Short mmCIF file of C-alpha atoms in Angstrom, two decimals:
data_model
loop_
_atom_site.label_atom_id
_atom_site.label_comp_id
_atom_site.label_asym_id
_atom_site.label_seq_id
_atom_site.Cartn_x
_atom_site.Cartn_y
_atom_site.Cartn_z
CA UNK A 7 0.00 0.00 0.00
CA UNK A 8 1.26 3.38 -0.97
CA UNK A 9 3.08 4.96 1.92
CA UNK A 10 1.07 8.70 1.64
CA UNK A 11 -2.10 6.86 1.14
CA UNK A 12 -1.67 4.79 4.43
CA UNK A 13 -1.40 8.15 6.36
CA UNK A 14 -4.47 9.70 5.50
CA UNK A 15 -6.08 6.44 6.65
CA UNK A 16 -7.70 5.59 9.96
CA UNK A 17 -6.08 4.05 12.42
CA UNK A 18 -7.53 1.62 15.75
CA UNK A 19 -6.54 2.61 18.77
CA UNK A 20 -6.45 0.10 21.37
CA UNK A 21 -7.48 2.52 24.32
CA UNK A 22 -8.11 1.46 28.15
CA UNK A 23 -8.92 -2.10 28.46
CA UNK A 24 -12.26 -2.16 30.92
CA UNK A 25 -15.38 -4.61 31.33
CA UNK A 26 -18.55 -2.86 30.12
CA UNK A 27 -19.71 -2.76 33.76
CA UNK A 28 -16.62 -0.64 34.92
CA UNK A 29 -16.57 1.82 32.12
CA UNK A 30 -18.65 4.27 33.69
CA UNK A 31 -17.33 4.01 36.88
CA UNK A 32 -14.04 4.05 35.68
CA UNK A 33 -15.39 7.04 33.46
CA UNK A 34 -16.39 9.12 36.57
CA UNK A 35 -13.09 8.24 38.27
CA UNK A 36 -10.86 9.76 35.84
CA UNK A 37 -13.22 12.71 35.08
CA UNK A 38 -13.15 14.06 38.63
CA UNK A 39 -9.19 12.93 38.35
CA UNK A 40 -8.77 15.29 35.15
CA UNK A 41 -10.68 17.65 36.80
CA UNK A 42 -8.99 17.84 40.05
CA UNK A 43 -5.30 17.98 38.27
CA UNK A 44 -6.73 21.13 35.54
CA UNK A 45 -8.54 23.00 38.35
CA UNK A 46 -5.34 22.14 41.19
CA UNK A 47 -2.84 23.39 38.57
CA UNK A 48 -4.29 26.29 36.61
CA UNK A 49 -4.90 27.74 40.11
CA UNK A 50 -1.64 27.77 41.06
CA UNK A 51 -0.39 28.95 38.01
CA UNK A 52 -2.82 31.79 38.64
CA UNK A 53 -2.14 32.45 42.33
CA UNK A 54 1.69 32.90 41.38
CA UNK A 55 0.36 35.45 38.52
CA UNK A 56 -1.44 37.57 40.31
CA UNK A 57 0.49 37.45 43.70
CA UNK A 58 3.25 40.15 43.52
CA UNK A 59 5.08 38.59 46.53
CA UNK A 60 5.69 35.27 44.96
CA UNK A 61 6.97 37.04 41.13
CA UNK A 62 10.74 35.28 42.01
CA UNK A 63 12.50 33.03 40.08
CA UNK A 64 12.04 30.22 42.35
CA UNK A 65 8.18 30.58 41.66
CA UNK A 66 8.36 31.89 38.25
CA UNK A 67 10.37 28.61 37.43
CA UNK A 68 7.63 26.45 39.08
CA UNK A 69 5.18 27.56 36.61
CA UNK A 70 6.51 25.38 33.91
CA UNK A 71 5.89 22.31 35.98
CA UNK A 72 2.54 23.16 36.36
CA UNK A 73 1.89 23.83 32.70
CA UNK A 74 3.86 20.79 31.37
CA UNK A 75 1.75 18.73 33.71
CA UNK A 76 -1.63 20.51 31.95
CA UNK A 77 -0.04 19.38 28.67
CA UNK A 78 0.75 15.97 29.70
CA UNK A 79 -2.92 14.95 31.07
CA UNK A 80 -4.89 16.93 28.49
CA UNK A 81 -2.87 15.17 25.47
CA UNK A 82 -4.36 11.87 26.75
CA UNK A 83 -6.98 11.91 28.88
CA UNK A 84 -10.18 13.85 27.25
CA UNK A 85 -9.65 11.08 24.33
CA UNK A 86 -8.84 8.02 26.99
CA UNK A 87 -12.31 9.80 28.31
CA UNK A 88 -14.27 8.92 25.14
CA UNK A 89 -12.76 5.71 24.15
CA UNK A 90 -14.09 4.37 27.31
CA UNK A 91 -17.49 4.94 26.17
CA UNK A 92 -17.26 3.32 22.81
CA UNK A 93 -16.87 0.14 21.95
CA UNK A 94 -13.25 -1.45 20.93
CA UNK A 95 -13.88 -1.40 17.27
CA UNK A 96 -15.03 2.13 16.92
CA UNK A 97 -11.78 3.65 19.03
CA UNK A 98 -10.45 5.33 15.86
CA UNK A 99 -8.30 8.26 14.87
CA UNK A 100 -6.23 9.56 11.95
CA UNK A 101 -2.79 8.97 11.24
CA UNK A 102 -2.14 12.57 11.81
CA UNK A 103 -3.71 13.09 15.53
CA UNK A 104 -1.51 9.94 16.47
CA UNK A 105 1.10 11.93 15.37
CA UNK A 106 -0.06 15.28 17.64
CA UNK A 107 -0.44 13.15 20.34
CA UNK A 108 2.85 11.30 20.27
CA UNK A 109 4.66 14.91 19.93
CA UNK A 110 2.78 16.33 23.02
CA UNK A 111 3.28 12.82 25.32
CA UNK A 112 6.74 12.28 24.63
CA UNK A 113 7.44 16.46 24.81
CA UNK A 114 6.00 16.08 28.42
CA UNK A 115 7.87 12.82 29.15
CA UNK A 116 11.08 15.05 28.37
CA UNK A 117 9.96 18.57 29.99
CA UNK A 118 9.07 16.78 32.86
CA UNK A 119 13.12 16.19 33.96
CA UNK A 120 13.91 19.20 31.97
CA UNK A 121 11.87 21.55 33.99
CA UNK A 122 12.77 19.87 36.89
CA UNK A 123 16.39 20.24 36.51
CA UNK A 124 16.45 24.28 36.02
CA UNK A 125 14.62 24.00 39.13
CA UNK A 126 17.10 21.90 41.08
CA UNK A 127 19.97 24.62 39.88
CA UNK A 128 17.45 27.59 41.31
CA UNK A 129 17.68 26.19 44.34
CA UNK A 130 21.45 25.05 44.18
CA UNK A 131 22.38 28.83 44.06
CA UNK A 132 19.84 29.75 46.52
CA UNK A 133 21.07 28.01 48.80
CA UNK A 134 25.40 27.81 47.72
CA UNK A 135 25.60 30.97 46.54
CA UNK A 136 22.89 33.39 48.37
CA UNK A 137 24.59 36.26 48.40
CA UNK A 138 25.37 36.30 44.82
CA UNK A 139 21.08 34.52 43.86
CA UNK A 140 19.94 37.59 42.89
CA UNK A 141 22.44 38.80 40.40
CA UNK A 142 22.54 35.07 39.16
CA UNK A 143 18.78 34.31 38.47
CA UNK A 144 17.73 37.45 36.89
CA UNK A 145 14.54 37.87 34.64
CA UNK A 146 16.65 37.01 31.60
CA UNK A 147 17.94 33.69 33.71
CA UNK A 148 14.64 32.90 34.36
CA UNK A 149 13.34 33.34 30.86
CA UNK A 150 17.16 31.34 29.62
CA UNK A 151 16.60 28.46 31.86
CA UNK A 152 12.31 27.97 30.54
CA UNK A 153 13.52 28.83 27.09
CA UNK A 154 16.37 26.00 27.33
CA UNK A 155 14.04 23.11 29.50
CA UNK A 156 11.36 23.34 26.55
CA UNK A 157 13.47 23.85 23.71
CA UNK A 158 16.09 20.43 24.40
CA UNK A 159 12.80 18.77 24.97
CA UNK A 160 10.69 19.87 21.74
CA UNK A 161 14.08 18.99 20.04
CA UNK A 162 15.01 16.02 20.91
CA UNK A 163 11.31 15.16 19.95
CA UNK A 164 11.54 16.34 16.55
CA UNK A 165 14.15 14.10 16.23
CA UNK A 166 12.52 10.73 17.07
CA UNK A 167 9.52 11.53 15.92
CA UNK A 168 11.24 12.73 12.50
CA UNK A 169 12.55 9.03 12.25
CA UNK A 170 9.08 7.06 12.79
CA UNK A 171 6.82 9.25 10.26
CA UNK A 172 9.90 8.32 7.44
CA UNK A 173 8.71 5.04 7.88
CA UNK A 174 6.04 3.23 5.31
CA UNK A 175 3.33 1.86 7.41
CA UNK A 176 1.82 -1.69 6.99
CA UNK A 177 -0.57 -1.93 10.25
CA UNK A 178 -3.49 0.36 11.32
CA UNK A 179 -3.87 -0.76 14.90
CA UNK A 180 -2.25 1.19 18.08
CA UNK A 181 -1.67 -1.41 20.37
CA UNK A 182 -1.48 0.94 23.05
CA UNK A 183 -4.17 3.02 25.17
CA UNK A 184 -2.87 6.22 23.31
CA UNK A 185 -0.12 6.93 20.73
CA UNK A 186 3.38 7.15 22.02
CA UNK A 187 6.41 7.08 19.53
CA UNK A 188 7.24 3.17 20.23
CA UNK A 189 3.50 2.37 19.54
CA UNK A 190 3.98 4.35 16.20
CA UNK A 191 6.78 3.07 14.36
CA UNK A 192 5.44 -0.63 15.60
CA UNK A 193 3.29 0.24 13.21
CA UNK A 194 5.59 -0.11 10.06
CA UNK A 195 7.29 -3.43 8.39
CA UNK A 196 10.68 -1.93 8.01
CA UNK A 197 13.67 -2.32 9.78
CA UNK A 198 13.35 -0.18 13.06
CA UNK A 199 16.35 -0.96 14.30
CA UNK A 200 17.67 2.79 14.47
CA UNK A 201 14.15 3.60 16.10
CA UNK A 202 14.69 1.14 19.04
CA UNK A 203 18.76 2.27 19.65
CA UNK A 204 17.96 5.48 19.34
CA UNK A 205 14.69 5.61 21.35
CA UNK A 206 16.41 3.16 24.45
CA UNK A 207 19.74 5.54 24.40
CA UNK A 208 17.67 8.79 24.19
CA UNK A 209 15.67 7.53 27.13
CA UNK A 210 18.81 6.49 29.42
CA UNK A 211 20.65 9.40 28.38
CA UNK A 212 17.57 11.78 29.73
CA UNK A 213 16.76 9.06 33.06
CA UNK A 214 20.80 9.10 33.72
CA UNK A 215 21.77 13.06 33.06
CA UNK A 216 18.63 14.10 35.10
CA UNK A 217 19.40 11.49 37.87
CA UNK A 218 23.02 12.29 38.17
CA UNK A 219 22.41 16.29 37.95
CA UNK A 220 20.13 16.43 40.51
CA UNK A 221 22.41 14.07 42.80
CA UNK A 222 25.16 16.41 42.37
CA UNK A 223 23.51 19.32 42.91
CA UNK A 224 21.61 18.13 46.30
CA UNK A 225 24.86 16.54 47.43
CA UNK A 226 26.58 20.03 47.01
CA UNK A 227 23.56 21.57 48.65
CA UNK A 228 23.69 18.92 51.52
CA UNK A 229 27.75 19.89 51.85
CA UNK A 230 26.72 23.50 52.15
CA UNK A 231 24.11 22.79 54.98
CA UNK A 232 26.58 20.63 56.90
CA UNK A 233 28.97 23.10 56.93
CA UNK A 234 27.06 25.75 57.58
CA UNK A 235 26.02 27.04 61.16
CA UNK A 236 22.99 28.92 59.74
CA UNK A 237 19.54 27.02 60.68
CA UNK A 238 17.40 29.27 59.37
CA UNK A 239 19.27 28.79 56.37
CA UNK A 240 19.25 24.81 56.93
CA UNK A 241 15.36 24.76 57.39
CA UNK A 242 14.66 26.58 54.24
CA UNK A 243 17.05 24.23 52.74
CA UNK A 244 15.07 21.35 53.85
CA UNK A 245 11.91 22.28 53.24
CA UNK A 246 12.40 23.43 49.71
CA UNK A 247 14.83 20.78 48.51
CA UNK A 248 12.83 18.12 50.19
CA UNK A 249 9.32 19.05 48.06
CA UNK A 250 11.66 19.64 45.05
CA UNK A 251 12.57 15.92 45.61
CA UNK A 252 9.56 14.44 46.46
CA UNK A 253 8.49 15.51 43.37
CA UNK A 254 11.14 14.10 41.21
CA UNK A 255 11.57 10.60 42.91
CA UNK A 256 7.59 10.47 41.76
CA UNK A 257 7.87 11.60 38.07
CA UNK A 258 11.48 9.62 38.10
CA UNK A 259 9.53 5.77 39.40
CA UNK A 260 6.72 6.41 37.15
CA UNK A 261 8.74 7.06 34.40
CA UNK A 262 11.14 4.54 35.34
CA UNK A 263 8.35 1.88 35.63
CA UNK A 264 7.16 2.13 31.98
CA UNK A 265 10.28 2.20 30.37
CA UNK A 266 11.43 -1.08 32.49
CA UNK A 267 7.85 -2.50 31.64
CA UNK A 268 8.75 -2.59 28.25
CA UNK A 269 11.41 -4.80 28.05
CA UNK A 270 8.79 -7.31 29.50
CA UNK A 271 6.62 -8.40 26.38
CA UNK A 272 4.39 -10.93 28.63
CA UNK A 273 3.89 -7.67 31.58
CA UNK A 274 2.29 -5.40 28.28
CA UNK A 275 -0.84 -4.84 30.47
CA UNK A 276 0.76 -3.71 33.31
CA UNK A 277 2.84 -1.84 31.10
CA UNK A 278 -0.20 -0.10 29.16
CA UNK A 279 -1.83 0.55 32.92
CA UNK A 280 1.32 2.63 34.06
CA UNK A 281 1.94 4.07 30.88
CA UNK A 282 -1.74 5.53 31.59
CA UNK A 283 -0.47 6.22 35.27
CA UNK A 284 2.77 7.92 34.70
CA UNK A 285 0.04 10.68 32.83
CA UNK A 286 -2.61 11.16 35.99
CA UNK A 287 0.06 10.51 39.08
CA UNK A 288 2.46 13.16 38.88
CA UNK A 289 0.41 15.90 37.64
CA UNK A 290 -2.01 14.92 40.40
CA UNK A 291 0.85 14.66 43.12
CA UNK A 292 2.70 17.80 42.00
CA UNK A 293 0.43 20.67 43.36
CA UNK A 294 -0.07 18.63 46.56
CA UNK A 295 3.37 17.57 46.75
CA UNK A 296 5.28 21.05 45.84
CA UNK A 297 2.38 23.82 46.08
CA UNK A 298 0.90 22.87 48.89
CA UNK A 299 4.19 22.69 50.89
CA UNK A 300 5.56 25.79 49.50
CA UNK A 301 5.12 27.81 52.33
CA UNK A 302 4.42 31.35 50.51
CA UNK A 303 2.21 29.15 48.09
CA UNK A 304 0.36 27.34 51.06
CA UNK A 305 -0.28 30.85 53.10
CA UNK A 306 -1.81 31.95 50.14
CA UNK A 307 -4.43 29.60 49.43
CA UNK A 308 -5.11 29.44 52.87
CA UNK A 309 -5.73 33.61 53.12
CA UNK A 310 -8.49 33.35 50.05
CA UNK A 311 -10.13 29.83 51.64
CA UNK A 312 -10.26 32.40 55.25
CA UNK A 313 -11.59 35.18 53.26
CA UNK A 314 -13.82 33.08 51.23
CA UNK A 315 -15.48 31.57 54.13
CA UNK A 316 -15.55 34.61 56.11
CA UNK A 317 -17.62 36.50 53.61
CA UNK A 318 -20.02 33.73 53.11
CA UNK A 319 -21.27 33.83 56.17
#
């Protein structure tokens, strides 16, 4: 079949796997879910906005985890939303919304250590080099650091995603709840050797270099705090390092976990389930995890609940 042809075609998608006596449940559960991670993370993209005592870098920076977790659940959710309701033979979309939708998944796979890393050196010169934080992290910094997480990720992207859609395609069906770049080029009868080695040592590469920077830069931080006599200094340390972290160890397991699942062929369920997971879990922990313990952040939300409930009575 001609190659062009193929991708104007329709392809099956596989979507989430549930009896037709759990859908709606399971329907309701990940609509409050999606609702609960939009309405938890738009607000505190719009607290930090309009809240001239948190417009610092440290805050400023947090905004792009918020927004890449928006991206990441609204790329597969709303559709894993209406597959549920249909039956398995009528989940379909076009060749070139699988495409959209493995760009945006895999751009928030990346983002997500990206972001997380310009946030980790934030709060390595906060914290080494205080004195010297606010000539270092500037507005221009700021903008530098966003400009470089998104950028390396959208990139890198372009790249694998460049080498599936030069493939010729022989299958229609996604095995796969949504499209990811693995469950694309699966899709063709070539050779995708160069896929696979490229996919497993671009995956690595980002697990490993985000791993070991953020080790580095907490050990250095930890070195500081030991050696320091300051405890204000050490508390800050520990409370904003320690939400910084919580919040990477999360997005680093679930990540972690469907990558490893992978190289399992007979776990592929499991592997679909936390694929699925890796999606709702983070951007549902994050505002808890890091917003809610960000003690500017959490004094905030807490001053509009007072004055909410105060004028309602």
């Amino acid at each position: 079949m001609d190659n062009v042809t193929f991708k104007n075609t329709i392809l099956l998608l596989e979507g989430l796997k549930v009896t037709p006596q759990s859908s709606y449940p399971v329907f309701i559960l990940l609509l409050l879910v999606y609702a609960f991670i939009m309405v938890s993370n738009i607000g505190i993209i719009i607290l930090i906005s309009t809240e001239n005592n948190l417009h610092d870098p440290m805050h400023f920076l947090y905004c792009n985890l918020p927004v890449n977790d928006i991206i990441g659940t609204t790329v597969v959710l709303p559709r894993l939303l209406q597959d549920i309701l249909r039956e398995a033979s009528e989940r379909y979309m076009t060749y070139v919304e699988c495409v959209i939708q493995t760009v945006f998944v895999n751009i928030f796979g990346t983002a997500s250590h990206t972001v997380l890393m310009i946030m980790a050196f934030d709060r390595y010169v906060a914290i080494c080099n205080p004195l010297r934080y606010k000539t270092i992290m500037t507005n221009k910094m700021v903008v530098r650091l966003s400009a470089l997480a998104w950028s390396s990720a959208v990139l890198a992207v372009a790249v694998f995603v460049g080498l599936t859609i030069r493939l010729s395609n022989c299958r229609y069906k996604i095995e796969n709840p949504f499209c990811d770049n693995a469950s694309l080029f699966k899709l063709s009868c070539e050779n995708v050797s160069v896929n696979n080695v490229f996919g497993i040592t671009y995956t690595i590469a980002v697990l490993c270099f985000s791993a070991v920077t953020i080790l580095i830069t907490y050990v250095k931080i930890a070195a500081v705090c030991k050696s320091s006599k300051n405890k204000a200094l050490n508390s800050k340390a520990i409370k904003t390092c320690s939400t910084h972290l919580a919040v990477y160890l999360i997005m680093f397991v679930s990540g972690a976990t469907v990558v490893l699942l992978h190289r399992f062929p007979e776990y592929s369920d499991s592997r679909k389930l936390t694929s699925i997971m890796f999606h709702i879990v983070p951007p549902g922990l994050n505002p808890l995890v890091y917003g809610l313990q960000t003690k500017e952040i959490r004094q905030k939300i807490a001053k509009l609940w007072w004055k909410k409930n105060i004028l309602s009575v």
